[in-house]
Amino acid sequence: MIHLYTSPNSVELMHAFVSDLQNHKTDVFAENWVVVPNHACRNWVERQVAKRLGICSQLRFIQPGSLMWELTKLAKIDVSDKFRPQQMLWQLSGNKPIDLSLYKKTKTTATCLNNYVRERPEWIMQWEQKGAQHPHGVLWRELVADNDSTHLIDALNQLNVESIAEHLPASLQVFLPEQISPLLLRFLQRLSSKLVIYMYVVNPIPEDYWFKIATSVEMAQQRLRETETETQFDTPFYYTLDIGNPLLANLGRQKANLLDFLLEQDLIDLRDRPEYPQDTSESLLADVRQDIAEQRIQPQNFTSDESLQIHACHNRKREVEVIKDCILKQLAQDSSLQPYDVLVVAPDINDYAAAVAEVFTQKPAIHHHIDRLRLSDRENVRAFLSAIETYNGQMQQDDVYALLESASVRQHLGIEREDLSVIRRWLQEAHVLWGYDQNHRKKFQAEAIESNTWKQAKRRWLQGYMKGAYVADDDYLEVFGDHDGMEPLFTAVFNFIDTWYACYECMGESMALSAWYQWLNDVHNGLIGEMEPVLVQRLSDVFILKGDMDPVVSFAVMQQLVEEAIAEQNYRSVGEIGVRFQSWENACHAGCQVLAVLGMSDGAFPKQERKDVLDLTAYHPHPLSRNVNLRDKNLLLNALMEPLKQLIVSYQGFSPQDNSPLDPSSVVQQLIEYLKEKTDGEFTVTQHHMHGFNANYFADKETASFSSYHYNRLTGSIEPHISLNRIDAPETEIRTQIDLQALQKFIVDPQGFYIKEIVGIEAGVWTDVRDAYEMYQPQALDQWHINQLLLKNPQDTSILNKSEWIPQDVTGQITADKFRYERAGQLSLASELEQIDVQVLAETYTLNGPMSINENQELTTVLLTRLTTKEILRHWITHLAWQHQTGSKFSYLFALDRRLRFTFDAVAEPGLNAWVKLYQKAYSLPILFVPQCGFKLNKQLQICSLSEYRNILSRQTIYSGSGLAYLLSDCICHTEVEADIEKFLLPLVESATDL
C-alpha cells in the first residue's frame, strides 16, 4: 500500500516523516530507504532527523531517477546501455560523420524518445506491438530490433518483487518531487505489493478539493473560446469548477495535476493530516498564506510591512548588494536568526556566483555558502574552453595573448603577471597579426609569406637578442631584443606557441571520439598542465563509449560535447557555513526563516520551454509531464506556503544601458498587483536606480541602495578601492607635491579623474581588433605608436623601418613615406625643442613636470595629430605654470591642422591656483563640470552657449541613465556652471589666436 501525506508546508511533512520512521524502525541495524528530490533536501532531512531523534543513521538516500536503476540491479535485470540518453544519441546517428547540425537534430530526437520512456511508457509498448507511422515510432522500433536489448519499460515488466524482497527495507519513504515521472510511479506501485511506501507532498489546502480552480481571467477566456468555437476541451485546464484564489490558481497548476493524478490511483491511500502546532504569526506574508489556505478570491486587507519585499535593481550585482543589506538588517533586528537560516536562490545561481563572492566578502562580511557550482566556473576549466576555442581561429595575436593572461596558463609556463606587459609590448612592436608561419597561412588561402607571423616575430627577437646587451640608443635591439634575464620568459612563450601549433597540426576537421579525447588531453597537458581527475572523468564518460562504438564527429560537435560535459552536472560547493546560495530548482525551502529570490526578471522566470515540433508530448501532454514553466511557478507557490519570517524578491527592473524601466516576471507582476490590492495601494516596489555620482543620494546611509561598503567608499569614509589592474593605490588626500601631468588629466575631465583616480573605479576600454590582412592600414593604436616614434626621433628618417610597426613591403613603405611627409613640418619643430623639468609653487603646493621650450625660451607643444579640445586644455594648464614661473607671456601650440598662440598677463597665478583648489577638492567630492564641452573648435575658439553645452554633454557616451539626468538637471541648470565657464574658459578663448 502507498500512503500519501499532504500538508501546507514542509515542516508538518517532516513531523509525519519522523513519526513514520519511528514506527518502522524496529531494528537498529535495519536500513531505511529515503527518496529525496535533490541534495539540499537530503541535508535538511539529515539535520531534522538528528535534531528530533538525537542521531541520523541507517538512512539510505536515493535520487528518484536512481531508484529505478537500483531496483533493476537488485533484480539482476541487465538494462542495455544503448537506451541511456548519451548512447541512444550515437545509435540514432548511424555510422556517417556527424556535423553540428546533425548532432543537434539527433540529440533532440534522443531526448524525445527518452521522455517517452519516462512519461508515456504505454506509447512505447504500443509502438513495439502494433507499429506506428510517426517518425519517432519508426526510430524506436529500429533501436529495439535486437531482441537481446532491454530498456526500463521491459525491466518494469520483468521485475519480480518476490525475488528481491529480502533486499528491500521495511518501508520506503518518498519526498515526492513535483515532477515525478509516470514510469517511476509504476515502479513504486509494483513495489507497494510487498513494501509499505509513504509519500510526502506539500498541499496548500489539504482539506479541500481545489485542483480544478481557475482565475477570473481564465474563466473569461474559457467562456470566450466556448462561445466562438463551440468546442469541448478535454484538458483539466478548461474543466474548472469555480474561481479560486488567483495566486493559487496561477501558481499551483502543476501541483494540482500531481495531486489529482495520485488520488485517482487505486493503490494510493490518502492519510489524515498530522497534528502540528499552527503558525500564528501576524505579518503580510503570513496573511497571504492565509488567503491561499482559505481560498479567498479577494485578498483580505492587511497593512504592508517588511515581511514581503520586492526590489527592482539595474543589474545582478546590485541585486546581491540589496539582498545583503536586507540580510544585515534582519540579523540586527532578530538576535535568534543565524546566517544559516537564510536561503538565497536564483534561477541559476552560477549567474550570481561572482557577484556573491565579491559583495559578501566586503566589510561587513557575512559567512556564506554557494552550493553546486558548475565545473565551468573553475578558472582552469575556463582556460581550457578558451584554448579549444582558439583552434577555431587563425592563431591571431589577441587570441593567443588572451590565453597567456589566464592564471592557469601562466602558472604552467612559469610566467608572472607583471611579465604580461613585456609580452604585450613585444607582440605590438613585432606587429604579429595571425598565422604560425607561411604554411599555416597557406591553409587559409592567404599569401604564403612569413610577414607578421609568429615565426617571424620569434626570429626577429632572437636576432635582436643575439646582437648583444641592451643599449639605450640602439632602436633595433630595443624593439626586437630584450633586457638580460628575459631568456626564460621568452623561451616559455615560444614553447607555448610551438605547442599550440603542434596540437593544431594533429587536429583533423573530423575525428573519432576516442581521437578527440586524446587530442583534448594533449591540448590541456601542453597548454594548461595536468588535467584534474574530475575533468578527466567527465570527458571520458562522453568520449569513451562502451563496446565498439566510436563515431566520427566534427570539431564543432566535439566542442559542443565538451561544453555539455562540463555544464551538465553541478560540481562543487564553495564557502563556509552561513547564508546558503542555491539554484532554485535544486534548493529546499524547508527549515529556512528568510528566503531571498534573485533574478525574477521577465523572460528569466518562469522559463519557457520550446519542444520539438515532432515531440508528441507537446500535443498530448501527460498530467505529470515535465513542464519548465509550471515547475517554476510551483517553486514560488511553495515559497509562499513555507512559514517564513521574510520573503525578499529582486529582479532587474532597469536597463543597465539607459536606466529605462524593465518589466518583472509575469508571476512577480501578479504578486505585486495582488499585494497592492491587499494593502489598499500601500505596498510599493523598492526601486534602486542606476544613480550617478550625486553626493546627495548618499547623504543618508540608511536609504542608500548600495551596500555599506560602497556607501563608505563614495563618501570618503574608507580608503579608495584598489582595482585589479592598478599597481599603486590612489592617495586619500592631496600631497605637497603635485604631478603636472596629473593636473592636466584632471582639467581635461574632472569627473573621470575623480571616478578613476580617487574612487578607483576602472572603466572598460574598447580596443579595435587587428585586421588580419596583408594590405597594411595602421589602426588608431598603430598610428599613435608611429607618431611617438617619430616625435622621439625627429632626426632619424629610418626609425619607421626599424620599428616593424610598418611591415617591410611596398605598402608599408608607402605608409611610412606618407607619415613622414604629413609630419615633416611638425618634426622639424620638434627637433629644435629642449626638454626641461620645472617646479612651480601654486598655493601651498609644488607642481612638478616636464616641458618643452624652443630656442627663444618660449613654451612650445608640438602634436603629430589634429588639434583636439583636450590637447588645448593640456597645453593651457602647462602655459599657466610656465608663465607663473618665468613671467613669459607667450606660448605656442602646433598641430597638423592648427597653430595657436596663447598669452596671459595677470591671470596666470590666480587661474593656476583656482585649478589647484578644485584639484584638492576632487579628493572629497566629485567634480561634475566637464570643461571640454564648454567651448567648440571652429576656425576660432568660441564659448558654447548654455543650450549648446547641454546638447554636447547629452551626447557624451561616458554618462548614461540617472548619471546623465543628474548632470543635466542638478549641474547645468545652476548658475555656477556659467560662472565656471566664464572663469576658466573665457580667458583661454580670449588669449588663443591663430598664428
XYZ file of N, CA and C in Angstrom, residues 341-526:
558
model
N 20.126 30.287 8.608
C 18.667 30.305 8.473
C 18.213 31.090 7.252
N 19.149 31.674 6.539
C 18.839 32.492 5.366
C 19.190 31.704 4.111
N 18.249 31.612 3.196
C 18.445 30.928 1.917
C 18.245 31.926 0.788
N 19.207 31.986 -0.124
C 19.123 32.863 -1.295
C 19.132 31.965 -2.528
N 18.121 32.100 -3.371
C 18.006 31.266 -4.564
C 17.926 32.144 -5.800
N 18.205 31.546 -6.937
C 18.112 32.208 -8.243
C 17.805 31.145 -9.278
N 17.247 31.513 -10.425
C 17.039 30.504 -11.477
C 18.301 29.715 -11.787
N 19.453 30.383 -11.796
C 20.746 29.716 -11.931
C 21.738 30.484 -11.079
N 22.135 29.923 -9.948
C 23.000 30.639 -9.009
C 24.368 30.910 -9.600
N 24.753 30.166 -10.649
C 26.040 30.417 -11.289
C 26.103 31.817 -11.896
N 24.953 32.377 -12.284
C 24.933 33.715 -12.847
C 25.304 34.764 -11.801
N 25.160 34.430 -10.532
C 25.395 35.394 -9.454
C 26.622 35.049 -8.622
N 27.314 33.958 -8.938
C 28.412 33.490 -8.091
C 29.502 34.545 -7.941
N 29.906 35.184 -9.032
C 30.978 36.181 -8.968
C 30.565 37.371 -8.122
N 29.326 37.844 -8.298
C 28.847 38.980 -7.511
C 28.738 38.622 -6.036
N 28.296 37.416 -5.732
C 28.184 36.979 -4.335
C 29.556 36.943 -3.683
N 30.533 36.369 -4.387
C 31.883 36.276 -3.832
C 32.473 37.652 -3.565
N 32.148 38.630 -4.403
C 32.682 39.978 -4.220
C 31.952 40.735 -3.120
N 30.627 40.702 -3.144
C 29.838 41.531 -2.226
C 29.864 40.990 -0.802
N 29.719 39.688 -0.636
C 29.591 39.129 0.713
C 30.927 38.985 1.430
N 32.038 39.226 0.745
C 33.338 39.236 1.414
C 33.779 40.640 1.786
N 33.076 41.657 1.303
C 33.389 43.033 1.671
C 32.798 43.349 3.035
N 33.472 44.194 3.759
C 33.014 44.530 5.105
C 31.693 45.300 5.050
N 30.747 44.942 5.949
C 30.801 43.829 6.900
C 30.545 42.501 6.195
N 31.491 41.586 6.292
C 31.389 40.308 5.599
C 30.376 39.400 6.294
N 29.742 38.543 5.515
C 28.788 37.564 6.035
C 29.233 36.181 5.556
N 29.315 35.236 6.481
C 29.642 33.876 6.069
C 28.581 33.382 5.093
N 29.026 32.764 4.029
C 28.088 32.310 3.012
C 28.604 31.039 2.362
N 27.699 30.354 1.708
C 27.991 29.054 1.112
C 27.244 28.970 -0.214
N 27.987 28.841 -1.329
C 27.384 28.731 -2.661
C 27.382 27.259 -3.043
N 26.208 26.716 -3.264
C 26.056 25.275 -3.440
C 25.951 24.886 -4.907
N 26.649 23.811 -5.255
C 26.525 23.137 -6.540
C 26.877 24.033 -7.721
N 28.057 24.623 -7.671
C 28.517 25.430 -8.799
C 28.903 24.543 -9.977
N 28.875 25.130 -11.162
C 29.280 24.393 -12.353
C 30.797 24.220 -12.390
N 31.205 23.125 -12.984
C 32.636 22.902 -13.162
C 33.250 23.980 -14.040
N 32.464 24.522 -14.957
C 32.983 25.549 -15.872
C 33.313 26.851 -15.166
N 32.944 26.993 -13.888
C 33.295 28.207 -13.156
C 34.737 28.192 -12.661
N 35.385 27.041 -12.718
C 36.784 26.984 -12.304
C 37.654 27.674 -13.345
N 38.664 28.368 -12.867
C 39.494 29.172 -13.772
C 40.233 28.302 -14.768
N 40.756 27.146 -14.329
C 41.496 26.295 -15.249
C 40.584 25.675 -16.308
N 39.309 25.428 -15.951
C 38.370 24.889 -16.933
C 37.997 25.959 -17.958
N 37.805 27.181 -17.479
C 37.527 28.277 -18.425
C 38.698 28.470 -19.378
N 39.912 28.348 -18.857
C 41.089 28.464 -19.721
C 41.118 27.334 -20.750
N 40.705 26.152 -20.342
C 40.659 25.008 -21.252
C 39.656 25.247 -22.373
N 38.479 25.748 -22.015
C 37.473 26.052 -23.039
C 37.974 27.148 -23.982
N 38.658 28.141 -23.432
C 39.198 29.212 -24.277
C 40.271 28.677 -25.212
N 41.084 27.760 -24.706
C 42.129 27.177 -25.557
C 41.514 26.410 -26.725
N 40.452 25.641 -26.457
C 39.791 24.922 -27.538
C 39.210 25.898 -28.552
N 38.645 27.009 -28.064
C 38.026 27.990 -28.949
C 39.052 28.612 -29.887
N 40.303 28.770 -29.441
C 41.311 29.393 -30.317
C 41.573 28.570 -31.564
N 41.327 27.266 -31.526
C 41.571 26.425 -32.706
C 40.500 26.617 -33.766
N 39.492 27.410 -33.453
C 38.518 27.818 -34.456
C 39.047 28.953 -35.314
N 40.085 29.642 -34.813
C 40.591 30.838 -35.478
C 41.852 30.577 -36.267
N 42.629 31.633 -36.415
C 43.809 31.585 -37.284
C 45.076 31.926 -36.516
N 45.072 31.638 -35.191
C 46.211 31.939 -34.332
C 46.479 33.446 -34.321
N 45.426 34.210 -34.117
C 45.547 35.656 -34.082
C 46.212 36.112 -32.791
N 46.819 37.278 -32.850
C 47.579 37.776 -31.705
C 46.718 37.898 -30.453
N 45.525 38.508 -30.587
C 44.675 38.732 -29.417
C 44.224 37.422 -28.793
N 43.963 36.404 -29.600
C 43.523 35.116 -29.068
C 44.620 34.458 -28.245
N 45.832 34.449 -28.777
C 46.940 33.811 -28.067
C 47.285 34.593 -26.804
N 47.280 35.914 -26.891
C 47.607 36.720 -25.705
C 46.544 36.542 -24.615
N 45.279 36.414 -25.026
C 44.218 36.182 -24.040
C 44.465 34.887 -23.281
N 44.977 33.864 -23.959
C 45.314 32.624 -23.267
C 46.456 32.841 -22.281
N 47.444 33.604 -22.675
C 48.585 33.858 -21.790
C 48.156 34.644 -20.549
N 47.080 35.400 -20.652
C 46.600 36.142 -19.489
C 45.962 35.234 -18.446
N 45.548 34.042 -18.835
C 44.906 33.121 -17.900
C 45.885 32.708 -16.815
N 45.417 32.708 -15.574
C 46.276 32.351 -14.439
C 46.776 30.912 -14.543
N 45.917 30.009 -15.025
C 46.316 28.601 -15.133
C 47.433 28.427 -16.159
N 47.307 29.115 -17.296
C 48.341 29.016 -18.328
C 49.641 29.627 -17.837
N 49.550 30.792 -17.198
C 50.770 31.440 -16.697
C 51.463 30.593 -15.639
N 50.687 29.966 -14.768
C 51.290 29.103 -13.754
C 51.989 27.910 -14.396
N 51.401 27.351 -15.431
C 52.012 26.216 -16.124
C 53.307 26.627 -16.815
N 53.330 27.837 -17.351
C 54.510 28.302 -18.087
C 55.535 28.961 -17.183
N 55.149 29.271 -15.932
C 56.065 29.966 -15.042
C 56.182 31.441 -15.345
N 55.107 32.052 -15.818
C 55.096 33.469 -16.169
C 54.359 34.248 -15.082
N 54.951 35.316 -14.614
C 54.306 36.174 -13.624
C 53.399 37.174 -14.319
N 52.463 37.714 -13.550
C 51.515 38.659 -14.132
C 52.210 39.914 -14.664
N 53.253 40.361 -13.939
C 53.946 41.572 -14.385
C 54.712 41.346 -15.686
N 54.917 40.075 -16.066
C 55.602 39.798 -17.332
C 54.707 40.041 -18.538
N 53.389 40.128 -18.307
C 52.468 40.281 -19.434
C 52.706 41.577 -20.195
N 53.077 42.642 -19.463
C 53.311 43.911 -20.152
C 54.485 43.803 -21.110
N 55.514 43.028 -20.729
C 56.663 42.829 -21.614
C 56.236 42.045 -22.850
N 55.438 40.995 -22.628
C 54.974 40.179 -23.753
C 54.082 40.998 -24.675
N 53.190 41.791 -24.086
C 52.281 42.598 -24.894
C 53.046 43.609 -25.729
N 54.050 44.222 -25.141
C 54.845 45.206 -25.885
C 55.579 44.536 -27.038
N 56.113 43.350 -26.779
C 56.814 42.631 -27.847
C 55.854 42.289 -28.981
N 54.654 41.836 -28.664
C 53.688 41.484 -29.696
C 53.277 42.704 -30.512
N 53.074 43.813 -29.815
C 52.647 45.018 -30.523
C 53.759 45.555 -31.419
N 54.961 45.598 -30.898
C 56.049 46.175 -31.669
C 56.553 45.219 -32.747
N 56.368 43.917 -32.537
C 56.687 42.957 -33.591
C 55.566 42.876 -34.615
N 54.420 43.470 -34.275
C 53.273 43.577 -35.171
C 52.833 42.209 -35.692
N 52.647 41.274 -34.743
C 52.109 39.963 -35.102
C 50.632 40.128 -35.425
N 50.212 39.591 -36.573
C 48.805 39.629 -36.933
C 48.176 38.254 -36.739
N 48.559 37.296 -37.558
C 47.997 35.955 -37.424
C 48.876 34.960 -38.164
N 48.689 33.683 -37.856
C 49.408 32.628 -38.554
C 50.719 32.269 -37.885
N 50.978 30.960 -37.803
C 52.248 30.495 -37.224
C 53.403 30.728 -38.190
N 53.240 30.335 -39.456
C 54.253 30.555 -40.473
C 53.559 30.596 -41.832
N 54.337 30.590 -42.909
C 53.744 30.700 -44.228
C 52.889 29.491 -44.575
N 53.270 28.298 -44.097
C 52.471 27.108 -44.379
C 51.107 27.172 -43.691
N 51.108 27.699 -42.483
C 49.835 27.849 -41.765
C 48.929 28.829 -42.488
N 49.466 29.933 -42.930
C 48.662 30.937 -43.632
C 48.146 30.388 -44.963
N 48.923 29.525 -45.571
C 48.527 28.978 -46.858
C 47.264 28.128 -46.731
N 47.039 27.526 -45.563
C 45.850 26.707 -45.355
C 44.570 27.539 -45.393
N 44.710 28.832 -45.204
C 43.541 29.724 -45.231
C 43.478 30.519 -46.535
N 44.111 29.975 -47.588
C 44.123 30.594 -48.904
C 44.705 32.010 -48.874
N 45.652 32.240 -47.988
C 46.329 33.524 -47.926
C 47.707 33.405 -48.576
N 48.332 34.542 -48.814
C 49.652 34.544 -49.436
C 50.661 33.886 -48.510
N 51.429 32.965 -49.009
C 52.351 32.163 -48.195
C 53.626 32.938 -47.923
N 53.563 33.962 -47.062
C 54.738 34.721 -46.647
C 54.754 34.767 -45.126
N 55.948 35.004 -44.558
C 56.090 34.992 -43.106
C 55.861 36.356 -42.481
N 55.549 37.359 -43.272
C 55.361 38.699 -42.733
C 54.234 38.710 -41.709
N 54.524 39.272 -40.540
C 53.547 39.438 -39.464
C 53.051 38.103 -38.899
N 53.866 37.067 -38.956
C 53.522 35.778 -38.367
C 54.281 35.596 -37.056
N 53.913 34.550 -36.312
C 54.585 34.246 -35.048
C 56.023 33.801 -35.288
N 56.242 33.066 -36.340
C 57.596 32.596 -36.615
C 58.524 33.760 -36.922
N 58.023 34.741 -37.682
C 58.852 35.914 -37.977
C 59.146 36.689 -36.697
N 58.133 36.859 -35.828
C 58.338 37.586 -34.583
C 59.368 36.887 -33.704
N 59.304 35.575 -33.673
C 60.274 34.812 -32.881
C 61.682 34.991 -33.435
N 61.833 34.916 -34.748
C 63.148 35.045 -35.364
C 63.727 36.438 -35.161
N 62.883 37.460 -35.277
C 63.370 38.835 -35.119
C 63.801 39.093 -33.681
N 63.081 38.518 -32.725
C 63.503 38.685 -31.334
C 64.852 38.020 -31.102
N 65.021 36.825 -31.638
C 66.281 36.123 -31.463
C 67.428 36.876 -32.132
N 67.162 37.480 -33.286
C 68.208 38.258 -33.959
C 68.618 39.449 -33.109
N 67.622 40.120 -32.527
C 67.955 41.242 -31.664
C 68.688 40.808 -30.426
N 68.293 39.666 -29.870
C 68.945 39.183 -28.660
C 70.388 38.779 -28.935
N 70.615 38.160 -30.086
C 71.967 37.730 -30.442
C 72.892 38.903 -30.706
N 72.341 40.066 -30.943
C 73.177 41.229 -31.250
C 74.001 41.649 -30.054
N 73.509 41.361 -28.859
C 74.296 41.685 -27.679
C 73.453 42.282 -26.585
N 74.118 42.928 -25.630
C 73.444 43.507 -24.472
C 72.614 44.703 -24.899
N 71.738 45.105 -24.033
C 70.843 46.219 -24.337
C 71.620 47.528 -24.339
N 71.393 48.327 -25.378
C 71.998 49.652 -25.495
C 70.867 50.657 -25.626
N 70.921 51.741 -24.855
C 69.787 52.664 -24.773
C 69.440 53.278 -26.111
N 70.432 53.647 -26.911
C 70.141 54.324 -28.169
C 70.098 53.356 -29.351
N 70.078 52.073 -29.082
C 70.006 51.078 -30.161
C 68.536 50.728 -30.387
N 67.899 51.413 -31.323
C 66.468 51.244 -31.520
C 66.127 49.845 -32.026
N 67.017 49.291 -32.840
C 66.734 47.966 -33.396
C 66.644 46.940 -32.266
N 67.597 46.937 -31.370
C 67.606 45.974 -30.278
C 66.496 46.290 -29.281
N 66.177 47.568 -29.104
C 65.118 47.943 -28.170
C 63.787 47.352 -28.603
N 63.595 47.226 -29.888
C 62.321 46.718 -30.389
C 62.306 45.205 -30.408
N 63.379 44.576 -30.890
C 63.312 43.138 -31.155
C 64.077 42.297 -30.154
N 65.022 42.843 -29.476
C 65.706 42.081 -28.451
C 65.054 42.328 -27.118
N 65.758 42.076 -26.042
C 65.187 42.351 -24.737
C 66.319 42.463 -23.735
N 65.963 42.838 -22.531
C 66.960 43.017 -21.493
C 67.527 41.674 -21.045
N 68.673 41.708 -20.393
C 69.257 40.482 -19.856
C 68.328 39.881 -18.817
N 68.283 38.566 -18.766
C 67.452 37.881 -17.793
C 66.072 37.533 -18.287
N 65.732 37.941 -19.521
C 64.405 37.661 -20.068
C 64.367 36.378 -20.899
N 65.510 35.660 -20.958
C 65.523 34.449 -21.773
C 64.478 33.428 -21.326
N 64.336 33.133 -20.017
C 63.323 32.132 -19.618
C 61.900 32.544 -19.985
N 61.617 33.845 -19.881
C 60.273 34.316 -20.198
C 59.941 34.055 -21.658
N 60.810 34.482 -22.547
C 60.504 34.329 -23.964
C 60.647 32.877 -24.426
N 61.496 32.119 -23.767
C 61.559 30.690 -24.066
C 60.227 30.027 -23.762
N 59.624 30.403 -22.615
C 58.316 29.847 -22.245
C 57.247 30.252 -23.257
N 57.274 31.501 -23.710
C 56.289 31.965 -24.689
C 56.464 31.238 -26.015
N 57.701 31.098 -26.451
C 57.943 30.415 -27.722
C 57.518 28.947 -27.642
N 57.803 28.285 -26.507
C 57.378 26.892 -26.340
C 55.853 26.786 -26.353
N 55.196 27.763 -25.761
C 53.739 27.778 -25.741
C 53.188 27.877 -27.164
N 53.772 28.768 -27.955
C 53.323 28.944 -29.338
C 53.568 27.680 -30.150
N 54.739 27.066 -29.967
C 55.045 25.832 -30.705
C 54.100 24.705 -30.304
N 53.776 24.626 -28.990
C 52.866 23.572 -28.527
C 51.480 23.772 -29.110
N 51.025 25.009 -29.135
C 49.705 25.293 -29.709
C 49.647 24.816 -31.154
N 50.660 25.159 -31.924
C 50.632 24.801 -33.343
C 50.816 23.305 -33.549
N 51.577 22.643 -32.669
C 51.734 21.195 -32.784
C 50.391 20.495 -32.597
N 49.582 20.978 -31.652
C 48.242 20.423 -31.469
C 47.359 20.736 -32.673
N 47.569 21.884 -33.268
C 46.790 22.258 -34.450
C 47.062 21.302 -35.602
N 48.324 20.951 -35.784
C 48.680 20.053 -36.882
C 48.125 18.646 -36.666
N 47.927 18.244 -35.406
C 47.392 16.916 -35.109
C 45.878 16.862 -35.219
N 45.245 17.977 -35.425
C 43.786 18.059 -35.424
C 43.263 17.914 -36.844
N 42.239 17.105 -36.991
C 41.569 16.982 -38.274
C 40.221 17.669 -38.242
N 39.629 17.879 -39.398
C 38.309 18.500 -39.448
C 37.266 17.616 -38.776
N 37.403 16.303 -38.914
C 36.528 15.342 -38.245
C 37.384 14.178 -37.777
N 37.130 13.725 -36.546
C 37.870 12.593 -35.986
C 36.928 11.774 -35.117
N 37.347 10.552 -34.813
C 36.573 9.695 -33.926
C 36.597 10.272 -32.509
N 35.604 9.898 -31.707
C 35.523 10.413 -30.351
C 36.767 10.084 -29.538
N 37.287 8.874 -29.685
C 38.489 8.493 -28.941
C 39.687 9.337 -29.352
N 39.785 9.665 -30.654
C 40.886 10.516 -31.123
C 40.737 11.927 -30.584
N 39.518 12.414 -30.540
C 39.291 13.743 -29.945
C 39.658 13.744 -28.463
N 39.359 12.660 -27.769
C 39.686 12.576 -26.340
C 41.190 12.689 -26.128
N 41.956 12.001 -26.952
C 43.403 12.091 -26.840
C 43.893 13.497 -27.190
N 43.285 14.102 -28.194
C 43.670 15.460 -28.594
C 43.376 16.453 -27.472
N 42.238 16.305 -26.824
C 41.892 17.195 -25.709
C 42.896 17.065 -24.573
N 43.325 15.835 -24.297
C 44.340 15.648 -23.269
C 45.653 16.319 -23.653
N 46.032 16.214 -24.921
C 47.278 16.847 -25.377
C 47.188 18.361 -25.250
N 46.052 18.949 -25.619
C 45.881 20.395 -25.516
C 45.971 20.839 -24.061
N 45.247 20.144 -23.194
C 45.239 20.535 -21.784
C 46.614 20.363 -21.150
N 47.242 19.216 -21.373
C 48.555 18.959 -20.763
C 49.621 19.889 -21.316
N 49.515 20.235 -22.596
C 50.538 21.076 -23.197
C 50.391 22.546 -22.873
